[in-house]
Coordinates of C-alpha atoms and ligand atoms in Angstrom, one line a residue:
M250 CA -9.6 9.9 45.2
P251 CA -10.7 12.9 47.2
H252 CA -8.1 15.1 48.8
V253 CA -8.1 14.7 52.5
N254 CA -6.8 18.1 53.4
K255 CA -8.7 21.2 52.3
T256 CA -7.0 24.3 51.0
T257 CA -7.0 27.2 53.4
N258 CA -6.9 30.9 52.6
L259 CA -4.4 32.4 54.9
D260 CA -5.3 36.1 54.3
A261 CA -6.7 36.3 57.8
E262 CA -3.5 35.1 59.3
I263 CA -1.0 37.3 57.6
S264 CA -1.1 41.0 58.1
S265 CA -1.8 43.2 55.1
T266 CA 1.4 45.1 55.7
D267 CA 3.3 41.9 54.8
L268 CA 1.6 41.7 51.5
G269 CA 1.9 45.0 49.7
E270 CA -1.1 46.6 48.0
L271 CA -2.6 45.4 44.7
P272 CA -3.3 48.2 42.2
A273 CA -7.0 49.1 41.8
D274 CA -7.3 48.3 38.1
V275 CA -7.2 44.5 38.5
V276 CA -8.1 42.7 35.3
T277 CA -9.5 39.2 34.9
D278 CA -8.2 38.2 31.5
H279 CA -4.7 36.8 31.2
N280 CA -2.4 35.6 28.4
H281 CA -2.3 31.9 29.2
K282 CA 1.5 31.9 29.0
L283 CA 3.0 29.6 31.5
Y284 CA 6.5 29.6 32.9
I285 CA 7.8 26.9 35.2
E286 CA 11.2 26.6 37.0
T287 CA 12.1 23.1 38.3
V288 CA 14.9 22.1 40.6
G289 CA 15.5 18.9 42.4
C290 CA 15.4 15.2 41.5
Q291 CA 13.6 13.2 38.8
M292 CA 10.5 13.1 40.9
N293 CA 10.2 16.9 40.5
M294 CA 10.9 16.7 36.8
L295 CA 8.0 14.2 36.4
D296 CA 5.7 16.3 38.6
S297 CA 6.4 19.4 36.5
E298 CA 5.8 17.4 33.3
L299 CA 2.4 16.2 34.6
V300 CA 1.3 19.6 35.9
V301 CA 2.3 21.3 32.7
A302 CA 0.5 18.6 30.6
D303 CA -2.7 19.3 32.6
L304 CA -2.4 23.0 32.2
R305 CA -1.8 22.7 28.5
K306 CA -5.1 20.8 28.2
R307 CA -6.7 23.8 29.7
G308 CA -5.3 26.2 27.1
Y309 CA -2.0 27.2 28.7
E310 CA 1.1 27.6 26.5
L311 CA 4.6 27.0 27.9
T312 CA 7.1 29.8 27.5
Q313 CA 10.8 30.1 28.4
N314 CA 10.4 33.8 28.9
I315 CA 9.4 34.6 32.5
K316 CA 8.6 38.2 31.7
E317 CA 5.8 37.4 29.3
A318 CA 4.3 34.7 31.4
E319 CA 1.2 35.6 33.5
T320 CA 1.3 32.2 35.3
I321 CA 4.5 31.3 37.0
L322 CA 5.3 28.1 38.9
F323 CA 8.3 27.1 40.9
N324 CA 8.7 23.4 41.6
T325 CA 11.1 23.4 44.5
C326 CA 13.5 21.1 46.4
S327 CA 14.6 21.2 50.0
V328 CA 17.2 18.5 50.1
R329 CA 20.0 21.0 50.5
E330 CA 19.8 24.7 51.7
H331 CA 21.4 25.8 48.4
A332 CA 18.3 24.6 46.4
E333 CA 16.0 26.6 48.6
H334 CA 18.1 29.8 48.3
K335 CA 17.9 29.5 44.5
I336 CA 14.2 29.6 44.6
Y337 CA 13.9 32.4 47.1
S338 CA 16.2 34.5 45.0
S339 CA 14.2 33.8 41.8
L340 CA 11.0 34.7 43.8
G341 CA 12.8 37.9 45.0
R342 CA 13.4 39.0 41.4
L343 CA 9.7 38.7 40.6
R344 CA 8.5 40.8 43.5
Y345 CA 8.4 44.1 41.6
G346 CA 6.9 42.7 38.4
A347 CA 4.1 40.9 40.3
R348 CA 3.0 44.2 41.9
K349 CA 3.0 46.0 38.6
N350 CA 1.0 43.3 36.8
P351 CA -1.9 42.0 38.8
R352 CA -2.6 39.4 36.1
K353 CA 0.5 37.5 37.2
V354 CA -0.2 34.5 39.3
I355 CA 2.7 32.9 41.2
G356 CA 2.6 29.4 42.7
V357 CA 5.1 27.5 44.6
M358 CA 4.9 23.7 44.5
G359 CA 7.1 20.7 45.5
C360 CA 9.2 19.8 48.5
M361 CA 9.9 23.3 49.8
A362 CA 6.2 24.1 49.6
Q363 CA 5.5 21.1 51.7
K364 CA 8.2 22.0 54.2
D365 CA 7.9 25.8 54.5
Q366 CA 4.2 26.1 53.9
K367 CA 2.9 29.6 55.0
L368 CA 6.5 30.7 55.8
I369 CA 6.7 31.1 52.0
F370 CA 4.0 33.9 52.0
Q371 CA 6.0 35.7 54.7
K372 CA 9.3 35.5 52.9
A373 CA 7.8 36.1 49.4
P374 CA 4.5 38.0 49.7
Q375 CA 4.0 38.0 45.9
V376 CA 3.3 34.3 46.0
D377 CA -0.4 33.4 45.4
F378 CA -0.5 29.8 46.4
V379 CA 1.7 27.1 47.9
V380 CA 0.9 23.5 47.0
G381 CA 2.6 20.4 48.5
T382 CA 3.9 17.3 46.8
G383 CA 0.7 15.4 47.5
Q384 CA -1.8 18.0 46.2
L385 CA -0.6 18.6 42.6
A386 CA -4.0 17.7 41.2
Q387 CA -5.2 21.0 42.6
V388 CA -2.8 23.3 40.8
S389 CA -5.2 24.4 38.0
E390 CA -7.9 25.1 40.6
L391 CA -5.5 27.1 42.8
I392 CA -4.5 29.2 39.8
E393 CA -8.2 29.9 39.1
K394 CA -8.8 30.8 42.7
A395 CA -5.9 33.2 42.7
R396 CA -7.4 34.9 39.6
I397 CA -10.8 35.2 41.3
H398 CA -9.1 36.9 44.3
H399 CA -7.2 39.2 42.0
S400 CA -10.4 40.1 40.2
K401 CA -11.8 41.3 43.5
N402 CA -8.7 43.2 44.2
E403 CA -7.7 40.8 46.9
R404 CA -4.5 39.0 47.6
S405 CA -4.6 35.2 47.2
R406 CA -3.1 33.1 50.0
E407 CA -4.1 29.6 49.2
L408 CA -2.3 26.8 51.0
A409 CA -2.7 23.1 50.0
V410 CA -0.3 20.7 51.7
G411 CA -0.1 17.3 53.3
L412 CA 0.0 16.6 57.0
G413 CA 3.3 16.6 58.9
R414 CA 4.7 13.2 60.0
K415 CA 3.5 13.8 63.5
D416 CA 0.2 15.6 62.8
G417 CA -2.2 12.7 62.8
K418 CA -2.7 8.9 62.6
H419 CA -0.5 7.1 60.1
A420 CA -3.4 6.5 57.7
E421 CA -4.4 10.2 57.8
I422 CA -0.9 11.3 57.0
T423 CA -0.6 8.7 54.2
N424 CA -3.9 9.8 52.7
S425 CA -2.9 13.5 52.7
F426 CA -0.1 12.6 50.2
Q427 CA -1.7 11.6 46.9
S428 CA 0.2 10.2 44.0
Y429 CA -0.4 12.5 41.0
D430 CA 0.0 10.5 37.8
P431 CA -2.7 11.3 35.2
L432 CA -2.3 9.7 31.8
R433 CA 0.2 11.6 29.7
D434 CA 0.3 14.3 27.1
P435 CA 2.9 13.1 24.5
E436 CA 4.0 16.6 23.8
M437 CA 5.4 17.2 27.3
R438 CA 8.2 14.7 27.7
P439 CA 11.8 15.9 27.7
S440 CA 12.5 13.4 24.9
P441 CA 9.8 11.5 22.9
Y442 CA 11.5 8.2 23.5
Q443 CA 12.1 8.3 27.3
A444 CA 9.7 8.7 30.1
F445 CA 9.7 8.5 33.9
V446 CA 7.0 6.4 35.6
R447 CA 6.4 6.8 39.2
I448 CA 6.0 3.5 41.0
M449 CA 6.2 4.7 44.6
I450 CA 5.8 8.0 46.5
G451 CA 7.3 8.9 49.9
C452 CA 10.0 7.4 52.0
D453 CA 10.0 5.6 55.4
K454 CA 13.8 5.2 55.8
F455 CA 14.4 8.4 57.8
C456 CA 18.1 8.7 57.2
S457 CA 19.1 11.2 59.9
Y458 CA 20.2 14.0 57.5
C459 CA 17.3 13.8 55.0
V460 CA 14.1 15.9 54.6
V461 CA 12.5 13.7 52.0
P462 CA 10.4 11.5 54.5
S463 CA 8.6 14.7 55.6
T464 CA 8.4 16.5 52.2
R465 CA 7.2 13.5 50.3
G466 CA 5.3 11.7 53.1
P467 CA 5.0 8.0 54.0
E468 CA 6.1 5.3 51.6
Q469 CA 3.3 4.2 49.3
S470 CA 3.6 1.9 46.2
R471 CA 1.2 2.3 43.3
S472 CA -0.7 -0.7 42.0
P473 CA 0.8 -2.8 39.2
R474 CA -2.5 -2.3 37.3
E475 CA -2.1 1.5 37.3
I476 CA 1.6 1.3 36.4
L477 CA 1.1 -1.1 33.5
S478 CA -1.7 1.0 32.0
E479 CA 0.5 4.0 32.2
V480 CA 3.4 2.2 30.5
K481 CA 1.1 0.9 27.8
V482 CA -0.1 4.4 27.0
L483 CA 3.5 5.6 26.9
A484 CA 4.5 2.7 24.6
N485 CA 1.7 3.6 22.2
Q486 CA 2.9 7.2 22.2
G487 CA 6.4 6.0 21.0
V488 CA 8.3 5.7 24.3
K489 CA 11.1 3.2 24.1
E490 CA 12.7 3.6 27.5
V491 CA 10.9 3.9 30.9
T492 CA 12.7 4.8 34.1
L493 CA 10.7 3.7 37.1
L494 CA 11.0 6.1 40.0
G495 CA 10.9 5.8 43.7
Q496 CA 13.0 7.2 46.6
T497 CA 13.9 3.6 47.5
V498 CA 12.5 2.0 44.3
N499 CA 13.6 -1.5 45.1
S500 CA 11.5 -1.4 48.3
Y501 CA 8.4 -1.5 46.1
K502 CA 5.7 -3.8 47.4
H503 CA 2.0 -3.8 46.5
T504 CA -0.7 -6.4 47.1
Q505 CA -3.2 -6.6 44.3
D506 CA -6.0 -9.2 44.1
G507 CA -4.4 -11.1 47.0
K508 CA -1.0 -11.4 45.4
L509 CA 2.2 -9.6 46.5
F510 CA 4.1 -7.8 43.7
R511 CA 7.7 -6.8 44.2
L512 CA 9.9 -4.8 41.8
S513 CA 11.1 -8.0 40.1
D514 CA 7.5 -8.9 39.4
L515 CA 6.9 -5.5 37.9
L516 CA 9.9 -5.8 35.6
Y517 CA 8.5 -9.1 34.2
L518 CA 5.1 -7.4 33.6
I519 CA 6.6 -4.3 31.9
H520 CA 9.0 -6.5 29.9
D521 CA 6.0 -7.9 28.0
I522 CA 4.8 -4.6 26.8
E523 CA 5.4 -4.2 23.1
G524 CA 7.4 -1.2 22.0
I525 CA 9.3 -0.7 25.3
D526 CA 13.0 -1.5 24.6
R527 CA 14.6 -0.5 27.9
I528 CA 13.6 -0.5 31.6
K529 CA 15.6 1.3 34.2
F530 CA 14.8 2.1 37.8
V531 CA 16.2 4.6 40.4
T532 CA 17.1 5.0 43.3
S533 CA 17.8 1.7 45.0
Y534 CA 18.4 1.1 48.7
P535 CA 21.3 -1.2 49.5
K536 CA 19.4 -3.3 52.1
D537 CA 16.6 -4.1 49.7
M538 CA 18.8 -5.3 46.8
T539 CA 17.4 -8.9 46.9
N540 CA 18.5 -11.7 44.6
D541 CA 15.0 -12.0 42.9
L542 CA 15.6 -8.5 41.6
L543 CA 19.1 -9.1 40.3
E544 CA 18.0 -12.4 38.7
A545 CA 15.1 -10.6 37.0
I546 CA 17.6 -8.1 35.5
R547 CA 19.8 -11.0 34.4
D548 CA 16.9 -12.8 32.7
L549 CA 15.2 -9.8 31.1
P550 CA 17.1 -8.4 28.1
K551 CA 15.2 -5.1 28.3
A552 CA 16.2 -4.4 31.9
T553 CA 19.4 -2.3 31.9
R554 CA 22.5 -3.5 33.6
Y555 CA 22.8 -0.4 35.7
L556 CA 22.0 0.2 39.4
H557 CA 22.0 3.5 41.3
V558 CA 22.6 2.3 44.9
P559 CA 24.0 5.1 47.0
L560 CA 26.5 4.0 49.6
Q561 CA 26.5 7.6 51.1
H562 CA 29.7 7.0 53.2
G563 CA 32.6 4.5 53.4
C564 CA 32.9 4.6 57.2
N565 CA 30.7 2.5 59.5
D566 CA 30.7 5.1 62.3
V567 CA 29.3 7.8 59.9
L568 CA 26.8 5.3 58.4
K569 CA 25.6 4.8 61.9
Y570 CA 25.2 8.5 62.5
M571 CA 23.4 8.7 59.2
K572 CA 21.0 5.8 60.3
R573 CA 21.4 4.2 56.9
G574 CA 20.8 0.8 58.4
Y575 CA 23.8 -1.1 56.9
T576 CA 27.6 -1.3 57.2
V577 CA 30.3 -1.2 54.6
E578 CA 30.6 -5.0 55.0
D579 CA 26.8 -5.3 54.1
Y580 CA 27.3 -3.1 51.1
R581 CA 30.4 -5.2 50.0
E582 CA 28.3 -8.4 50.3
M583 CA 25.6 -6.8 48.1
M584 CA 28.3 -5.8 45.5
Q585 CA 29.6 -9.3 45.4
R586 CA 26.1 -10.6 44.6
I587 CA 25.6 -8.0 41.9
N588 CA 28.9 -8.9 40.3
E589 CA 28.1 -12.7 40.5
I590 CA 24.6 -12.5 39.1
L591 CA 25.1 -9.5 36.8
P592 CA 28.7 -9.5 35.5
G593 CA 29.4 -6.1 33.8
C594 CA 26.6 -4.4 35.6
S595 CA 27.5 -0.8 36.4
V596 CA 26.8 0.7 39.7
S597 CA 26.6 4.4 40.7
S598 CA 26.5 6.0 44.1
D599 CA 25.8 9.2 46.1
F600 CA 28.1 10.3 48.9
I601 CA 27.8 13.0 51.5
V602 CA 31.0 14.7 52.7
G603 CA 31.2 16.6 56.0
H604 CA 28.4 14.8 57.7
P605 CA 28.6 15.4 61.5
G606 CA 31.0 12.8 63.0
E607 CA 33.1 12.6 59.8
T608 CA 36.8 12.7 60.8
E609 CA 39.8 12.9 58.4
E610 CA 40.2 9.1 58.9
S611 CA 36.5 8.4 58.1
H612 CA 36.8 10.6 55.0
Q613 CA 39.8 8.5 53.9
K614 CA 37.5 5.5 54.2
S615 CA 35.0 7.1 51.8
L616 CA 37.8 7.7 49.3
E617 CA 38.9 4.1 49.7
S618 CA 35.3 2.8 49.1
I619 CA 35.3 4.6 45.7
R620 CA 38.5 2.8 44.8
E621 CA 37.2 -0.5 46.0
F622 CA 33.7 -0.5 44.5
R623 CA 34.7 1.3 41.3
F624 CA 31.4 3.2 40.8
K625 CA 30.5 4.2 37.3
N626 CA 30.0 7.7 38.7
S627 CA 29.2 9.2 42.0
F628 CA 27.2 12.3 43.0
I629 CA 29.0 13.9 45.8
F630 CA 27.3 16.4 48.1
K631 CA 28.5 18.6 50.9
Y632 CA 26.4 18.0 54.1
S633 CA 23.7 20.6 54.5
E634 CA 21.9 20.8 57.8
R635 CA 18.2 20.5 57.3
P636 CA 16.0 21.8 60.2
G637 CA 13.6 19.2 61.5
T638 CA 15.9 16.2 60.7
K639 CA 17.4 13.9 63.4
A640 CA 20.9 15.0 62.4
A641 CA 20.0 18.7 62.9
E642 CA 18.5 17.9 66.3
R643 CA 21.3 15.7 67.5
F644 CA 24.6 16.9 66.1
P645 CA 26.1 20.3 65.4
D646 CA 27.1 21.0 61.8
E647 CA 30.7 21.2 63.0
I648 CA 32.7 20.8 59.8
S649 CA 33.7 24.0 58.0
D650 CA 32.6 24.7 54.5
K651 CA 36.3 24.9 53.5
I652 CA 36.9 21.3 54.7
K653 CA 33.7 20.1 53.1
K654 CA 34.8 21.6 49.8
R655 CA 38.3 20.1 50.0
R656 CA 36.9 16.6 50.8
N657 CA 34.3 17.0 48.0
N658 CA 37.1 17.8 45.5
E659 CA 39.2 14.8 46.7
M660 CA 36.2 12.5 46.3
L661 CA 35.5 13.9 42.8
K662 CA 39.1 13.5 41.7
V663 CA 39.3 9.8 42.8
Q664 CA 35.9 9.1 41.2
N665 CA 36.9 10.8 37.9
E666 CA 40.1 8.7 37.7
I667 CA 38.2 5.5 38.3
S668 CA 35.5 6.5 35.8
E669 CA 38.1 7.3 33.1
E670 CA 40.0 4.1 33.7
D671 CA 36.9 2.0 33.5
N672 CA 35.6 3.9 30.5
A673 CA 38.9 3.2 28.7
E674 CA 38.1 -0.5 28.9
F675 CA 35.4 0.1 26.3
I676 CA 37.8 1.4 23.6
G677 CA 37.6 -0.9 20.6
K678 CA 34.3 -2.4 21.8
Q679 CA 30.8 -2.1 20.3
L680 CA 27.9 -1.0 22.4
A681 CA 24.1 -1.0 21.7
V682 CA 23.1 2.7 22.2
L683 CA 19.6 4.0 22.5
V684 CA 19.9 7.2 20.6
E685 CA 18.3 10.2 22.4
G686 CA 19.0 13.0 19.9
P687 CA 21.5 15.7 19.2
S688 CA 24.4 16.0 21.7
K689 CA 24.5 19.2 23.8
S690 CA 27.1 20.8 21.6
A691 CA 25.4 19.8 18.4
Q692 CA 22.1 21.3 19.8
K693 CA 23.8 24.5 20.6
A694 CA 25.4 24.8 17.2
A695 CA 22.0 24.0 15.6
D696 CA 20.2 26.6 17.7
A697 CA 22.8 29.2 16.6
S698 CA 22.6 28.4 12.9
S699 CA 18.9 27.3 12.9
D700 CA 20.1 24.0 11.3
T701 CA 17.8 21.2 12.3
L702 CA 19.9 18.2 11.2
A703 CA 22.6 18.2 13.9
E704 CA 25.4 15.8 13.3
Q705 CA 26.6 14.7 16.7
L706 CA 24.2 12.4 18.5
V707 CA 24.0 11.3 22.1
G708 CA 22.6 8.2 23.7
R709 CA 23.2 5.7 26.4
S710 CA 24.5 2.2 26.5
N711 CA 22.8 -0.6 28.3
C712 CA 25.1 0.0 31.3
D713 CA 24.0 3.7 31.3
R714 CA 27.1 5.2 29.9
I715 CA 26.8 8.4 27.8
V716 CA 27.9 7.8 24.2
V717 CA 28.4 10.5 21.6
F718 CA 28.9 9.7 17.9
D719 CA 28.2 11.2 14.5
G720 CA 25.0 10.2 12.7
S721 CA 21.7 11.2 11.3
L722 CA 19.0 12.6 13.5
R723 CA 16.7 10.1 12.0
L724 CA 18.3 7.5 14.3
A725 CA 16.8 9.2 17.4
G726 CA 14.7 6.7 19.3
S727 CA 16.4 3.6 17.8
I728 CA 19.1 1.4 19.0
A729 CA 22.4 1.9 17.1
H730 CA 25.7 -0.1 17.2
V731 CA 28.5 2.2 18.1
E732 CA 32.2 1.3 18.3
I733 CA 34.1 3.3 21.0
F734 CA 37.5 5.0 20.1
D735 CA 38.0 7.5 22.8
V736 CA 36.8 8.3 26.3
T737 CA 36.5 11.0 29.0
P738 CA 35.5 10.4 32.7
T739 CA 31.9 11.0 31.8
T740 CA 31.5 10.1 28.1
L741 CA 32.4 7.4 25.6
I742 CA 33.1 8.7 22.0
G743 CA 32.5 6.4 19.1
S744 CA 31.4 5.9 15.6
I745 CA 28.5 4.1 14.2
V746 CA 29.2 0.5 13.1
T747 CA 26.1 -0.1 11.0
K748 CA 23.3 2.2 10.0
E749 CA 20.9 -0.6 10.5
Y750 CA 18.9 -0.4 13.6
Q751 CA 16.0 -2.0 15.2
H752 CA 13.3 -1.1 17.7
Q753 CA 13.3 -4.4 19.6
L754 CA 16.4 -4.8 21.7
G755 CA 14.9 -8.0 23.0
S756 CA 14.7 -9.7 19.6
S757 CA 18.0 -10.3 17.9
L758 CA 20.5 -7.6 18.9
P759 CA 23.3 -9.1 20.9
I760 CA 23.6 -7.5 24.4
L761 CA 26.9 -5.9 24.3
Q762 CA 27.3 -4.1 27.6
Ligands
LIG868 N1 16.2 8.4 47.9 C1 17.5 8.5 47.4 C2 18.1 9.9 47.3 C3 17.4 11.1 47.9 S1 18.1 12.6 48.0 C4 18.4 7.6 48.2 O1 18.1 7.4 49.4 O2 19.4 7.2 47.7 C5 19.5 12.5 46.9 C6 20.8 12.6 47.6 O3 21.0 13.8 48.2 C7 21.0 11.5 48.7 O4 21.4 10.3 48.2 C8 22.1 12.2 49.5 O5 23.4 11.8 49.1 C9 21.9 13.6 49.3 N2 21.4 14.3 50.5 C10 20.3 14.1 51.1 N3 20.1 14.9 52.2 C11 21.3 15.7 52.2 C12 21.8 16.7 53.1 N4 21.1 17.1 54.2 N5 22.9 17.3 52.8 C13 23.7 16.9 51.7 N6 23.3 15.9 50.9 C14 22.1 15.3 51.1
LIG869 FE1 16.3 10.4 52.2 FE2 17.3 8.1 53.1 FE3 14.8 8.2 52.2 FE4 16.9 8.4 50.5 S1 16.3 6.6 51.8 S2 15.0 9.6 50.5 S3 18.4 9.5 51.7 S4 15.5 9.2 54.0
LIG870 FE1 14.6 17.5 46.4 FE2 12.2 16.7 47.0 FE3 13.6 15.4 45.2 S1 13.7 17.5 48.5 S2 15.7 15.7 45.9 S3 12.8 17.4 45.1 S4 12.2 14.5 46.7

């Protein structure tokens, strides 16, 4: 599909004093070493994977050493201020090096690129191009353009971004955010057995605190045809587990050949693909957790019994300020349906502490909700005011960082107690674990001693619990039976029951948890 918005060179708009001078001896050749720094959510991890795969096809080689790279990309996040600071300070460290070496091309992609646009050139004049979340197919072209500018001893100031949510008709805005999902390069996945698959882009929920609807644009679902062909390619490349991605993944809807497909329909279609053993999806929106979806998970052995459905807050007043569109009672009703249809299903949540309007009493209600719903785990964030959001426009960010920190710690403490108690229930039980590879500590030890056959393995159970156990690295990518003998709040520790394993979870393995 053609890109609706053109790239613009902003040199004319930014004064040369902002930019610094390039040395006269500009050279056109470069070393094809590529460095990329990624922050943010799984969407960003997937975007980075796809961009790197494309660049590798064009001769680039990934390096972990930013100093030797002559092409440097930052894939950015804007969800909290802290994530933006991190990127600006990394960019700051590059300022001197970029002036010294005119071969260096620096690009900023992702949510902060979409949000800050040309402000990035002002704050970080060493940046050559800024590319939004819906223009990622243009990255290689933007790198080339930057090199052409450099070869003429010019600064490059290329900007390729989608339209703002108020900058045009709905269809124009939607078209300016393109899903970027080329077929994959098997080398580029974080693990050979697991892959993310985007099924939606954008978000239309407009929670009052959140930048995502403007950084990722309007909600759009990809066609089942495209998704299935992507999953088939991944299965042929040896992928065992796919995680379907969307900001509100269970709001998925796409009409193809006159038929409406929902997430439950997609699960059935993907379930039929040979080679795929597990199907997960994140992140779910409480109001769209319909019974057809829960029943599909119940009836499809490859669908994991795990849901990430953020509650965000345990107090109705704050939920109203947040414009989440549901009450704690609605959430409770959803949890009852989950427990009835999917007994043993684990549920995880996100929470924000210190949102405007949160009193000590409402904070207690959030703590109470963790106790009531017994989440497998919760990601707890301190409210960060995001310019341009409804919350920033309407309410002052009145709660001090000290109080936010204290509330955050209290939430974590309660959640950890619950997680540890619930994990302890697994002691003495056997779980089917999809083996991912060496555990973090085994990996570190192996790196230090250049020993490749690490002994401690890590994987996940069907209910998404992290399990570590000793075994051969040859088990990676298979499903192993592990008996649990110890637990921490985040991890189950076990030992392998049988060294026999199989690739088809759906065939004869009993589903344990
Ligand atoms: N689409 C997902 C999550 C998107 S962002 C969903 O709706 O669940 C991931 C998490 O960041 C959110 O769930 C929320 O808890 C947190 N978050 C978003 N905006 C935030 C802000 N302004 N300050 C603090 N946390 C925020
Ligand atoms: Fe942000 Fe709400 Fe959309 Fe999630 S559902 S991405 S929190 S606006
Ligand atoms: Fe951050 Fe964008 Fe994801 S703002 S959380 S990278 S959608």
